[in-house]
Coordinates of C-alpha atoms and ligand atoms in Angstrom, one line a residue:
M1 CA 0.0 0.0 0.0
N2 CA 1.5 3.3 -0.9
K3 CA 2.1 6.1 1.6
T4 CA -0.8 8.4 0.7
M5 CA -3.3 5.6 0.8
K6 CA -2.0 4.5 4.2
S7 CA -2.2 8.0 5.5
F8 CA -5.7 8.4 4.1
L9 CA -6.9 5.2 5.8
R10 CA -5.4 6.3 9.1
K11 CA -7.0 9.7 8.9
L12 CA -10.3 8.0 8.1
K13 CA -10.0 5.8 11.1
I14 CA -9.3 8.7 13.3
F15 CA -12.2 10.6 11.8
M16 CA -14.5 7.6 12.5
E17 CA -13.3 7.5 16.1
D18 CA -13.9 11.2 16.6
H19 CA -17.3 11.3 15.0
W20 CA -18.8 7.9 15.6
L21 CA -21.9 9.3 17.3
I22 CA -22.9 11.5 14.3
I23 CA -22.2 8.6 11.9
V24 CA -24.4 6.3 14.0
I25 CA -27.2 8.9 14.0
I26 CA -27.0 9.4 10.3
L27 CA -27.1 5.6 9.7
V28 CA -30.1 5.1 11.9
A29 CA -31.9 8.0 10.3
S30 CA -31.3 6.7 6.8
I31 CA -32.5 3.2 7.8
L32 CA -35.7 4.7 9.2
I33 CA -36.3 6.7 6.1
V34 CA -35.9 3.7 3.9
L35 CA -38.1 1.6 6.1
S36 CA -40.9 4.2 6.2
T37 CA -40.7 4.7 2.4
I38 CA -41.1 1.0 1.9
G39 CA -44.0 1.0 4.4
M40 CA -45.7 3.9 2.7
S41 CA -45.7 2.2 -0.7
K42 CA -47.5 -0.7 0.9
L43 CA -50.4 1.4 2.2
D44 CA -53.7 2.1 0.3
S45 CA -54.1 5.6 -1.1
Y46 CA -56.4 7.0 1.7
A47 CA -54.0 5.9 4.5
R48 CA -51.1 7.2 2.6
I49 CA -52.7 10.6 2.1
S50 CA -53.6 10.8 5.8
A51 CA -50.0 9.8 6.8
L52 CA -48.6 12.5 4.5
A53 CA -51.0 15.1 5.9
N54 CA -49.8 14.4 9.4
M55 CA -46.2 14.3 8.5
P56 CA -45.4 18.1 8.7
L57 CA -46.9 18.2 12.2
W58 CA -44.8 15.2 13.3
I59 CA -41.7 16.6 11.8
L60 CA -42.3 19.9 13.6
V61 CA -42.8 18.2 16.9
M62 CA -39.7 16.1 16.4
L63 CA -37.6 19.1 15.5
V64 CA -38.7 21.2 18.4
S65 CA -38.1 18.4 20.9
G66 CA -34.8 17.5 19.3
A67 CA -33.7 21.1 19.5
I68 CA -34.6 21.3 23.2
T69 CA -32.8 18.1 24.0
A70 CA -29.7 19.1 22.1
F71 CA -29.7 22.5 23.7
I72 CA -29.9 21.0 27.2
Y73 CA -27.2 18.4 26.3
V74 CA -24.8 21.0 24.9
S75 CA -25.2 23.7 27.5
V76 CA -25.1 21.3 30.5
L77 CA -22.4 19.0 29.3
F78 CA -20.0 21.3 27.3
G79 CA -20.7 24.5 29.2
Y80 CA -20.1 22.9 32.5
M81 CA -17.1 20.9 31.5
G82 CA -15.7 23.7 29.4
R83 CA -15.7 25.9 32.4
M84 CA -14.3 23.2 34.6
Q85 CA -11.5 22.1 32.4
K86 CA -11.0 24.1 29.4
S87 CA -8.5 22.5 27.1
K88 CA -5.8 25.0 26.4
I89 CA -4.1 23.0 23.8
K90 CA -3.7 25.0 20.6
T91 CA -3.8 23.0 17.5
K92 CA -2.2 23.7 14.2
D93 CA -1.8 27.3 13.4
T94 CA -3.4 28.5 10.3
H95 CA -0.6 31.0 9.8
K96 CA 2.4 29.0 8.7
V97 CA 5.8 30.2 9.6
C98 CA 8.5 29.2 7.2
F99 CA 12.3 29.2 7.6
K100 CA 12.6 32.2 5.4
D101 CA 10.5 34.2 7.8
V102 CA 12.9 33.6 10.7
I103 CA 15.5 36.3 10.4
G104 CA 18.7 37.3 12.0
I105 CA 19.4 34.4 14.2
D106 CA 21.4 32.3 11.8
E107 CA 23.2 30.0 14.2
A108 CA 20.0 28.9 15.9
K109 CA 18.4 28.5 12.5
E110 CA 21.2 26.3 11.3
E111 CA 20.7 24.0 14.3
A112 CA 17.0 24.0 13.7
W113 CA 17.6 23.1 10.1
E114 CA 19.5 20.1 11.1
V115 CA 16.5 19.0 13.1
V116 CA 14.3 19.5 10.1
R117 CA 16.5 17.4 7.9
L118 CA 16.5 14.6 10.5
L119 CA 12.7 14.7 10.6
I120 CA 12.4 14.6 6.9
D121 CA 14.9 11.7 6.6
R122 CA 13.5 9.9 9.6
T123 CA 12.6 6.7 7.6
R124 CA 16.2 6.4 6.5
L125 CA 17.4 7.0 10.0
Q126 CA 15.0 4.4 11.3
N127 CA 16.2 1.9 8.7
I128 CA 19.7 2.4 9.9
G129 CA 18.5 1.7 13.4
G130 CA 19.0 5.2 14.6
K131 CA 16.6 6.9 17.0
L132 CA 15.0 10.2 16.3
L133 CA 15.6 12.9 18.8
R134 CA 12.9 13.1 21.3
G135 CA 13.2 16.5 22.9
I136 CA 14.7 19.9 21.9
L137 CA 15.2 22.6 24.4
M138 CA 15.2 26.2 23.2
V139 CA 16.9 28.6 25.6
G140 CA 16.9 32.4 25.3
P141 CA 15.3 35.7 26.3
P142 CA 11.6 36.3 25.5
G143 CA 10.7 37.6 22.1
C144 CA 13.8 36.2 20.4
G145 CA 11.8 33.8 18.3
K146 CA 11.7 30.5 20.2
T147 CA 8.0 29.8 19.4
Y148 CA 8.5 31.2 15.9
L149 CA 11.4 28.9 15.2
A150 CA 9.5 25.9 16.6
K151 CA 6.6 26.7 14.3
A152 CA 9.0 27.0 11.4
I153 CA 10.5 23.5 12.2
A154 CA 7.0 22.1 12.1
T155 CA 6.1 23.8 8.8
E156 CA 9.3 22.8 7.1
A157 CA 9.0 19.2 8.3
G158 CA 5.4 19.2 7.3
L159 CA 4.2 18.1 10.7
P160 CA 1.2 19.2 12.8
F161 CA 2.1 21.6 15.7
L162 CA 0.5 21.4 19.1
S163 CA 1.3 24.1 21.6
I164 CA 0.7 24.7 25.3
A165 CA 2.3 26.9 27.9
G166 CA 4.0 25.3 30.9
S167 CA 2.0 27.5 33.2
E168 CA -1.2 25.8 32.1
F169 CA 0.1 22.6 33.6
T170 CA 0.4 24.1 37.0
E171 CA -3.2 24.3 38.2
M172 CA -4.5 24.6 41.7
F173 CA -6.3 21.4 41.5
V174 CA -4.3 18.2 42.0
G175 CA -4.3 16.1 38.9
V176 CA -5.4 18.7 36.4
G177 CA -1.8 19.3 35.2
A178 CA -1.0 15.7 34.8
S179 CA -4.2 15.1 33.0
R180 CA -3.4 17.9 30.6
V181 CA -0.1 16.3 29.9
R182 CA -1.8 13.0 29.1
K183 CA -4.3 14.8 26.9
I184 CA -1.8 16.6 24.8
F185 CA 0.3 13.5 24.3
K186 CA -2.7 11.5 23.4
K187 CA -3.6 14.1 20.8
A188 CA 0.0 14.1 19.5
R189 CA 0.1 10.3 19.2
R190 CA -3.0 10.4 17.1
Y191 CA -1.5 13.0 14.8
A192 CA 1.7 10.9 14.6
Y193 CA -0.4 8.0 13.6
S194 CA -2.4 9.9 10.9
D195 CA 0.2 12.4 9.7
G196 CA 3.4 10.5 10.3
G197 CA 4.6 12.7 13.1
C198 CA 3.8 15.6 15.4
I199 CA 5.5 18.4 17.2
I200 CA 4.5 19.4 20.8
F201 CA 5.6 22.8 21.8
I202 CA 5.8 23.5 25.5
D203 CA 6.4 27.2 26.3
E204 CA 7.8 28.2 29.6
I205 CA 8.9 24.7 30.5
D206 CA 10.5 26.0 33.7
A207 CA 7.0 26.4 35.1
V208 CA 6.8 22.6 35.4
G209 CA 10.3 21.5 34.9
R210 CA 12.0 23.2 37.9
V211 CA 14.0 21.0 40.1
R212 CA 11.4 18.9 41.9
A213 CA 10.7 20.0 45.4
F214 CA 10.2 17.1 47.7
S215 CA 8.4 18.9 50.4
W216 CA 4.9 18.9 51.9
G217 CA 2.3 21.3 50.7
G218 CA 3.1 23.4 47.6
G219 CA 4.9 22.0 44.7
Q220 CA 3.3 18.6 44.9
E221 CA 1.1 19.3 41.8
T222 CA 4.1 20.5 39.8
N223 CA 5.9 17.3 40.7
N224 CA 3.0 15.2 39.5
T225 CA 2.9 17.1 36.3
L226 CA 6.6 16.8 35.7
N227 CA 6.5 13.0 36.5
Q228 CA 3.7 12.6 34.0
L229 CA 5.6 14.5 31.4
L230 CA 8.6 12.2 31.9
V231 CA 6.5 9.1 31.8
E232 CA 4.9 10.3 28.5
M233 CA 8.2 11.1 27.0
D234 CA 9.6 7.7 27.8
G235 CA 6.5 6.0 26.7
L236 CA 6.7 7.1 23.1
Q237 CA 7.7 4.2 21.0
G238 CA 7.4 2.8 17.5
E239 CA 5.5 5.0 15.2
E240 CA 4.5 7.2 18.2
G241 CA 8.2 7.9 18.4
D242 CA 7.7 10.5 15.7
V243 CA 6.4 12.8 18.3
I244 CA 9.0 15.5 19.0
I245 CA 8.7 17.7 22.0
I246 CA 10.2 21.2 21.7
A247 CA 10.3 23.1 24.9
A248 CA 11.2 26.7 25.5
T249 CA 12.5 28.6 28.5
N250 CA 13.7 32.0 29.3
A251 CA 15.3 30.8 32.5
D252 CA 18.7 29.5 32.8
E253 CA 18.7 25.8 32.0
G254 CA 20.3 25.2 35.4
V255 CA 16.9 25.6 37.0
L256 CA 15.5 22.6 35.1
D257 CA 15.2 19.2 36.7
Q258 CA 18.1 17.0 35.7
A259 CA 15.7 14.3 34.8
L260 CA 14.4 16.4 32.0
L261 CA 17.9 17.0 30.5
R262 CA 18.9 13.3 30.5
P263 CA 19.7 11.7 27.2
G264 CA 16.6 10.6 25.4
R265 CA 14.7 13.5 26.8
F266 CA 15.7 17.1 26.1
D267 CA 19.1 16.2 25.1
R268 CA 19.5 18.7 22.3
K269 CA 19.7 22.4 23.0
I270 CA 19.3 25.4 20.8
Y271 CA 20.4 28.7 22.2
I272 CA 18.6 31.8 20.8
D273 CA 20.1 35.1 21.8
R274 CA 19.3 38.6 20.9
P275 CA 20.3 39.4 17.4
N276 CA 23.6 41.2 16.7
L277 CA 23.9 44.4 14.6
E278 CA 23.7 42.5 11.3
G279 CA 20.8 40.5 12.5
R280 CA 18.9 43.6 13.6
E281 CA 19.5 45.2 10.3
Q282 CA 18.0 42.1 8.5
I283 CA 15.0 42.1 10.8
L284 CA 14.4 45.8 10.3
N285 CA 14.6 45.3 6.6
Y286 CA 12.3 42.4 6.7
Y287 CA 9.6 44.2 8.8
F288 CA 10.0 47.5 6.9
S289 CA 9.5 45.7 3.6
K290 CA 6.0 45.0 4.8
V291 CA 5.1 48.6 5.2
K292 CA 5.5 51.8 3.2
R293 CA 8.6 53.6 4.3
D294 CA 10.5 56.7 3.4
E295 CA 13.3 55.8 0.9
N296 CA 15.8 57.8 2.9
L297 CA 15.2 56.0 6.2
D298 CA 18.6 54.9 7.3
I299 CA 18.1 51.3 8.3
S300 CA 21.7 50.6 9.4
R301 CA 21.6 53.6 11.7
L302 CA 18.3 52.3 13.2
A303 CA 19.9 48.9 13.7
R304 CA 22.6 50.6 15.7
K305 CA 20.1 52.4 17.7
A306 CA 18.1 49.3 18.4
V307 CA 21.0 47.7 20.3
Y308 CA 19.9 44.8 22.6
K309 CA 16.5 44.8 21.1
T310 CA 14.8 41.4 20.4
P311 CA 13.1 40.6 17.1
A312 CA 9.7 40.9 18.7
E313 CA 10.6 44.4 20.0
I314 CA 11.8 45.4 16.6
E315 CA 8.6 44.2 15.0
N316 CA 6.7 46.2 17.6
I317 CA 8.7 49.3 16.8
V318 CA 7.8 49.0 13.1
K319 CA 4.2 48.5 14.0
E320 CA 4.1 51.4 16.3
S321 CA 5.8 53.7 13.8
A322 CA 3.1 52.7 11.2
L323 CA 0.4 53.7 13.7
I324 CA 2.1 57.0 14.4
A325 CA 2.5 57.7 10.7
A326 CA -1.1 57.0 10.1
R327 CA -2.2 59.2 13.0
N328 CA 0.0 62.0 11.6
K329 CA -1.6 61.5 8.2
K330 CA 1.7 60.6 6.6
E331 CA 1.9 58.5 3.4
V332 CA 5.1 56.8 4.5
I333 CA 7.1 56.0 7.6
G334 CA 9.9 58.4 8.2
H335 CA 12.8 58.8 10.7
K336 CA 10.7 60.9 13.0
E337 CA 8.0 58.3 13.4
V338 CA 10.4 55.5 14.1
S339 CA 12.2 57.7 16.6
E340 CA 9.0 58.5 18.3
A341 CA 7.9 54.9 18.3
M342 CA 11.2 53.7 19.9
E343 CA 10.9 56.3 22.5
R344 CA 7.3 55.6 23.3
I345 CA 8.1 51.9 23.8
E346 CA 11.2 52.6 25.8
L347 CA 10.1 55.5 27.9
G348 CA 6.3 55.5 27.9
I349 CA 3.8 58.0 26.5
K350 CA 4.4 61.7 26.8
H351 CA 2.5 63.2 29.5
R352 CA 2.7 66.9 29.6
R353 CA 2.5 68.3 33.1
K354 CA 1.9 71.9 33.8
M355 CA 5.3 73.0 35.2
T356 CA 6.2 76.4 36.6
V357 CA 8.7 78.5 34.7
H358 CA 11.3 77.8 37.3
E359 CA 10.7 74.0 37.3
R360 CA 11.1 73.9 33.5
E361 CA 14.3 75.8 33.7
M362 CA 15.6 73.5 36.4
T363 CA 14.7 70.5 34.4
A364 CA 16.4 72.0 31.3
Y365 CA 19.6 72.6 33.2
H366 CA 19.4 69.2 34.8
E367 CA 19.1 67.3 31.5
A368 CA 21.7 69.6 29.8
G369 CA 24.1 68.5 32.6
H370 CA 23.6 64.8 31.9
L371 CA 23.9 65.4 28.2
I372 CA 27.2 67.3 28.3
V373 CA 28.9 64.8 30.7
L374 CA 27.6 61.9 28.5
Y375 CA 28.8 63.5 25.3
I376 CA 32.2 64.5 26.4
L377 CA 33.2 61.9 29.0
H378 CA 31.5 58.7 28.1
P379 CA 33.8 56.2 26.4
T380 CA 31.1 53.8 25.0
D381 CA 27.7 55.5 24.9
D382 CA 26.1 57.9 22.5
V383 CA 23.2 60.2 23.2
F384 CA 20.2 59.7 21.0
K385 CA 17.8 62.2 22.3
T386 CA 17.3 64.7 25.0
S387 CA 13.9 65.9 26.1
I388 CA 12.2 67.9 28.8
I389 CA 8.8 66.6 28.1
S390 CA 7.6 64.8 31.1
R391 CA 6.6 61.1 31.0
R392 CA 5.3 58.5 33.3
N393 CA 7.7 59.1 36.1
S394 CA 10.3 61.5 34.9
L395 CA 10.4 65.2 34.0
G396 CA 13.0 64.9 31.3
V397 CA 15.3 62.4 29.8
V398 CA 18.7 62.0 28.1
H399 CA 18.3 58.8 26.1
H400 CA 21.6 57.1 25.5
Q401 CA 22.8 53.7 24.4
P402 CA 26.1 52.0 23.8
R403 CA 27.4 52.4 20.2
E404 CA 27.5 48.6 19.9
E405 CA 26.7 45.6 22.1
I406 CA 28.7 45.5 25.2
F407 CA 28.6 42.4 27.4
T408 CA 30.9 43.5 30.2
N409 CA 31.5 46.8 31.9
D410 CA 35.0 47.9 32.6
Q411 CA 36.0 50.4 35.2
N412 CA 36.0 53.3 32.8
R413 CA 32.5 52.7 31.7
L414 CA 31.2 52.3 35.2
M415 CA 32.9 55.5 36.3
A416 CA 31.4 57.3 33.3
N417 CA 28.0 56.0 34.2
V418 CA 28.4 57.5 37.7
K419 CA 29.5 60.8 36.2
V420 CA 26.6 61.0 33.8
A421 CA 24.2 60.3 36.7
L422 CA 25.8 63.1 38.7
G423 CA 25.6 65.6 35.8
G424 CA 22.1 66.7 36.5
Y425 CA 22.8 67.5 40.2
V426 CA 25.9 69.4 39.3
A427 CA 24.2 71.5 36.6
E428 CA 21.4 72.5 39.0
K429 CA 24.0 73.4 41.6
I430 CA 26.1 75.5 39.2
R431 CA 23.1 77.4 37.8
F432 CA 20.9 77.9 40.8
N433 CA 23.1 77.1 43.8
V434 CA 20.3 75.0 45.2
T435 CA 19.3 71.6 44.0
S436 CA 16.0 69.7 43.7
D437 CA 14.8 66.3 44.7
G438 CA 14.8 65.4 41.0
V439 CA 18.2 64.0 41.6
A440 CA 16.8 61.1 43.7
S441 CA 16.9 58.4 41.0
D442 CA 20.2 59.7 39.7
F443 CA 21.8 59.3 43.1
K444 CA 20.3 55.9 43.5
Q445 CA 21.9 54.9 40.2
A446 CA 25.3 56.5 41.1
M447 CA 25.4 54.9 44.5
R448 CA 24.4 51.5 43.3
I449 CA 27.2 51.5 40.7
A450 CA 29.9 52.9 43.1
H451 CA 28.8 50.4 45.8
A452 CA 29.0 47.4 43.4
M453 CA 32.4 48.6 42.1
V454 CA 33.9 48.5 45.6
W455 CA 31.9 45.8 47.3
Q456 CA 31.8 43.3 44.4
F457 CA 34.2 44.1 41.6
G458 CA 37.3 45.1 43.5
M459 CA 37.5 48.4 41.7
G460 CA 37.7 50.7 44.7
N461 CA 40.7 52.3 46.2
S462 CA 40.4 50.2 49.3
D463 CA 42.7 47.6 50.9
H464 CA 40.3 44.9 50.1
I465 CA 39.2 43.1 47.0
G466 CA 36.6 40.4 46.5
D467 CA 32.8 40.1 46.4
Y468 CA 31.8 41.1 49.9
T469 CA 28.1 40.7 49.1
V470 CA 28.4 36.9 49.4
I471 CA 29.5 37.1 53.0
P472 CA 26.7 37.6 55.6
E473 CA 27.0 41.2 56.8
T474 CA 27.4 40.2 60.4
E475 CA 30.6 38.4 59.5
I476 CA 32.3 41.4 58.0
S477 CA 34.2 43.4 60.5
E478 CA 33.3 47.0 61.1
A479 CA 36.7 48.1 60.0
I480 CA 36.4 46.4 56.7
K481 CA 32.9 47.8 56.2
Q482 CA 34.1 51.2 57.0
N483 CA 37.0 50.8 54.6
L484 CA 34.7 49.7 51.8
N485 CA 32.2 52.5 52.4
E486 CA 35.0 55.0 52.4
A487 CA 36.2 53.7 49.0
T488 CA 32.7 54.0 47.7
N489 CA 32.5 57.6 48.8
Q490 CA 35.8 58.3 47.2
I491 CA 34.5 57.1 43.9
L492 CA 31.5 59.4 44.2
Q493 CA 33.6 62.4 45.3
K494 CA 36.1 61.9 42.5
C495 CA 33.3 61.7 39.9
L496 CA 31.6 64.7 41.5
K497 CA 34.8 66.8 41.2
E498 CA 35.4 65.9 37.6
V499 CA 31.9 66.7 36.6
T500 CA 31.9 70.0 38.5
D501 CA 35.2 71.0 36.8
L502 CA 33.8 70.0 33.4
L503 CA 30.5 71.8 33.7
T504 CA 32.1 74.9 35.2
K505 CA 34.5 75.0 32.4
E506 CA 31.8 74.4 29.7
R507 CA 29.3 76.8 31.3
K508 CA 28.6 78.3 27.9
I509 CA 27.6 75.0 26.4
L510 CA 25.5 74.3 29.5
D511 CA 23.6 77.6 29.1
R512 CA 23.2 77.0 25.4
F513 CA 21.7 73.5 25.7
A514 CA 19.4 74.7 28.5
K515 CA 18.2 77.5 26.3
E516 CA 17.7 75.1 23.3
L517 CA 15.8 72.7 25.4
L518 CA 13.5 75.4 26.8
E519 CA 12.8 76.5 23.2
K520 CA 12.5 73.2 21.4
E521 CA 11.7 70.8 24.3
E522 CA 13.4 67.9 22.4
L523 CA 16.8 67.6 20.7
E524 CA 17.7 64.8 18.4
Y525 CA 21.2 63.4 18.0
D526 CA 21.9 65.4 14.8
Q527 CA 20.8 68.7 16.4
I528 CA 22.9 67.9 19.5
E529 CA 26.0 67.1 17.4
V530 CA 25.7 70.4 15.4
I531 CA 25.8 72.4 18.6
F532 CA 28.7 70.6 20.1
K533 CA 30.6 71.0 16.8
E534 CA 30.0 74.8 17.1
Y535 CA 32.0 74.7 20.3
G536 CA 34.7 72.5 18.8
K537 CA 33.7 69.4 20.7
Ligands
ADP601 P1 9.7 33.8 22.2 O1 8.9 32.5 22.0 O2 11.1 33.6 22.1 O3 9.2 34.5 23.4 P2 8.2 34.4 19.9 O4 8.7 33.4 19.0 O5 6.9 34.3 20.5 O6 9.3 34.7 21.0 O7 8.4 35.8 19.0 C1 7.4 36.8 19.1 C2 7.2 37.4 17.7 O8 8.4 38.1 17.3 C3 7.0 36.4 16.6 O9 5.6 36.1 16.5 C4 7.5 37.1 15.4 O10 6.5 37.9 14.8 C5 8.6 38.0 16.0 N1 9.9 37.4 15.8 C6 10.6 36.8 16.8 N2 11.8 36.3 16.3 C7 11.8 36.6 15.0 C8 12.8 36.4 14.0 N3 14.0 35.8 14.2 N4 12.5 36.9 12.7 C9 11.4 37.6 12.5 N5 10.4 37.8 13.4 C10 10.6 37.3 14.7

């Protein structure tokens, strides 16, 4: 028997299993109709006419009572059960994701492609005697395309895709989680039987797969669910073996139970990280190709600006810019719209408060202070925008980012961050000789960095190095604590002095930026650069 015929027969079998009730009803109805037709033909003409005359009434009575019964049946049975135990398993997506839609994460894609090839060649593999992989673990931050890639694997391998989130396994009621696991595997096995394979995608596997807690009370349900999951994974054999489980987690794989990571379970891992510069550019190009954009929009510059952004965030930026362009009655998306979209996503919606003239001026000096320190002293970061329009919880902002991805911070960068944080305070002090409580969050930031530099990273000018935060405070002597705190204060004072010297020296630039901000409220990178150039910076 050829393969399509076999697959057809299997699908038919499953269809019959699923719809046996309806099939029986139709059969019985057909038999009754045939019998009554034969009976009618045997009657004499008067009886036949009288039977025919009564028929509409009978049919009406039957329909009404049938409808009432069906209504009660459906609302009681399904309504009640539906509420009790709604199945959250999502079946086959109508929107198919292909490999070509997954952009900018080439390494992960390559590994995924290998999986697809194995799936396509599984008959050959089985003939050799090899075993198909059972579980794949995708690890990476949210929004980087784990679900997306899993869907693409299913599409390319031509397999049905069932998905469920790990959190849906962890219910309050004992047994529900485990029964959901059984259900999804049952469904997958049937797909494997009819379609030759199936992919189960479990999002947030860490919700069930955490190291099992053998304690009383909480955690018991999660344990049951996890045990059930392990049992089901081990129980897949023969043709059912073509069920592949892909699980995703944002958490470090270290939190997962070792039993899950054993060979034969999730023994293959695909790491998906945030895209690099090149990846971001590709993703931007991809999503901008779907909308109308200004020809002059500089994608590579945007890619630089979108440092650390995930594909999902980039997609969101493009969507948001389209919305803004539409609202502004623009034909195409330009730089301004994208910039506004990024800002809105990052900093929240503008929220103009009525400030007094003095408050506005204070804010303008404060932000100009941050800006100048950042521009002149920071080794790795660029300013993208400065604004004195208030938002959610800030009166103004200097938006800056590293020029390229940085994965570690050296001493210079950390010091520069402290100086930038102090810039606002110093500017207020220089201009007004009094300062505001607007410095609270800056101070928090500066203190946090300086403290970590000394207490954790051995970057302070103290007699001690090492991570003192791992030692219980009671075990650190007062002398050492004092020494460390002094070193922290030294860092802050050193930065304060440098910033004060700088801003006093560049007082003209400070006044100029404050004035520009009061006039324009917002300054973009280009405008800022022009002004600094005027002063030879
Ligand atoms: P995760 O599962 O890692 O949290 P998703 O796969 O749900 O992230 O991604 C969310 C959305 O972001 C996807 O639906 C897709 O539109 C977009 N996306 C994510 N990664 C990519 C990518 N590599 N290329 C294109 N779009 C992507």
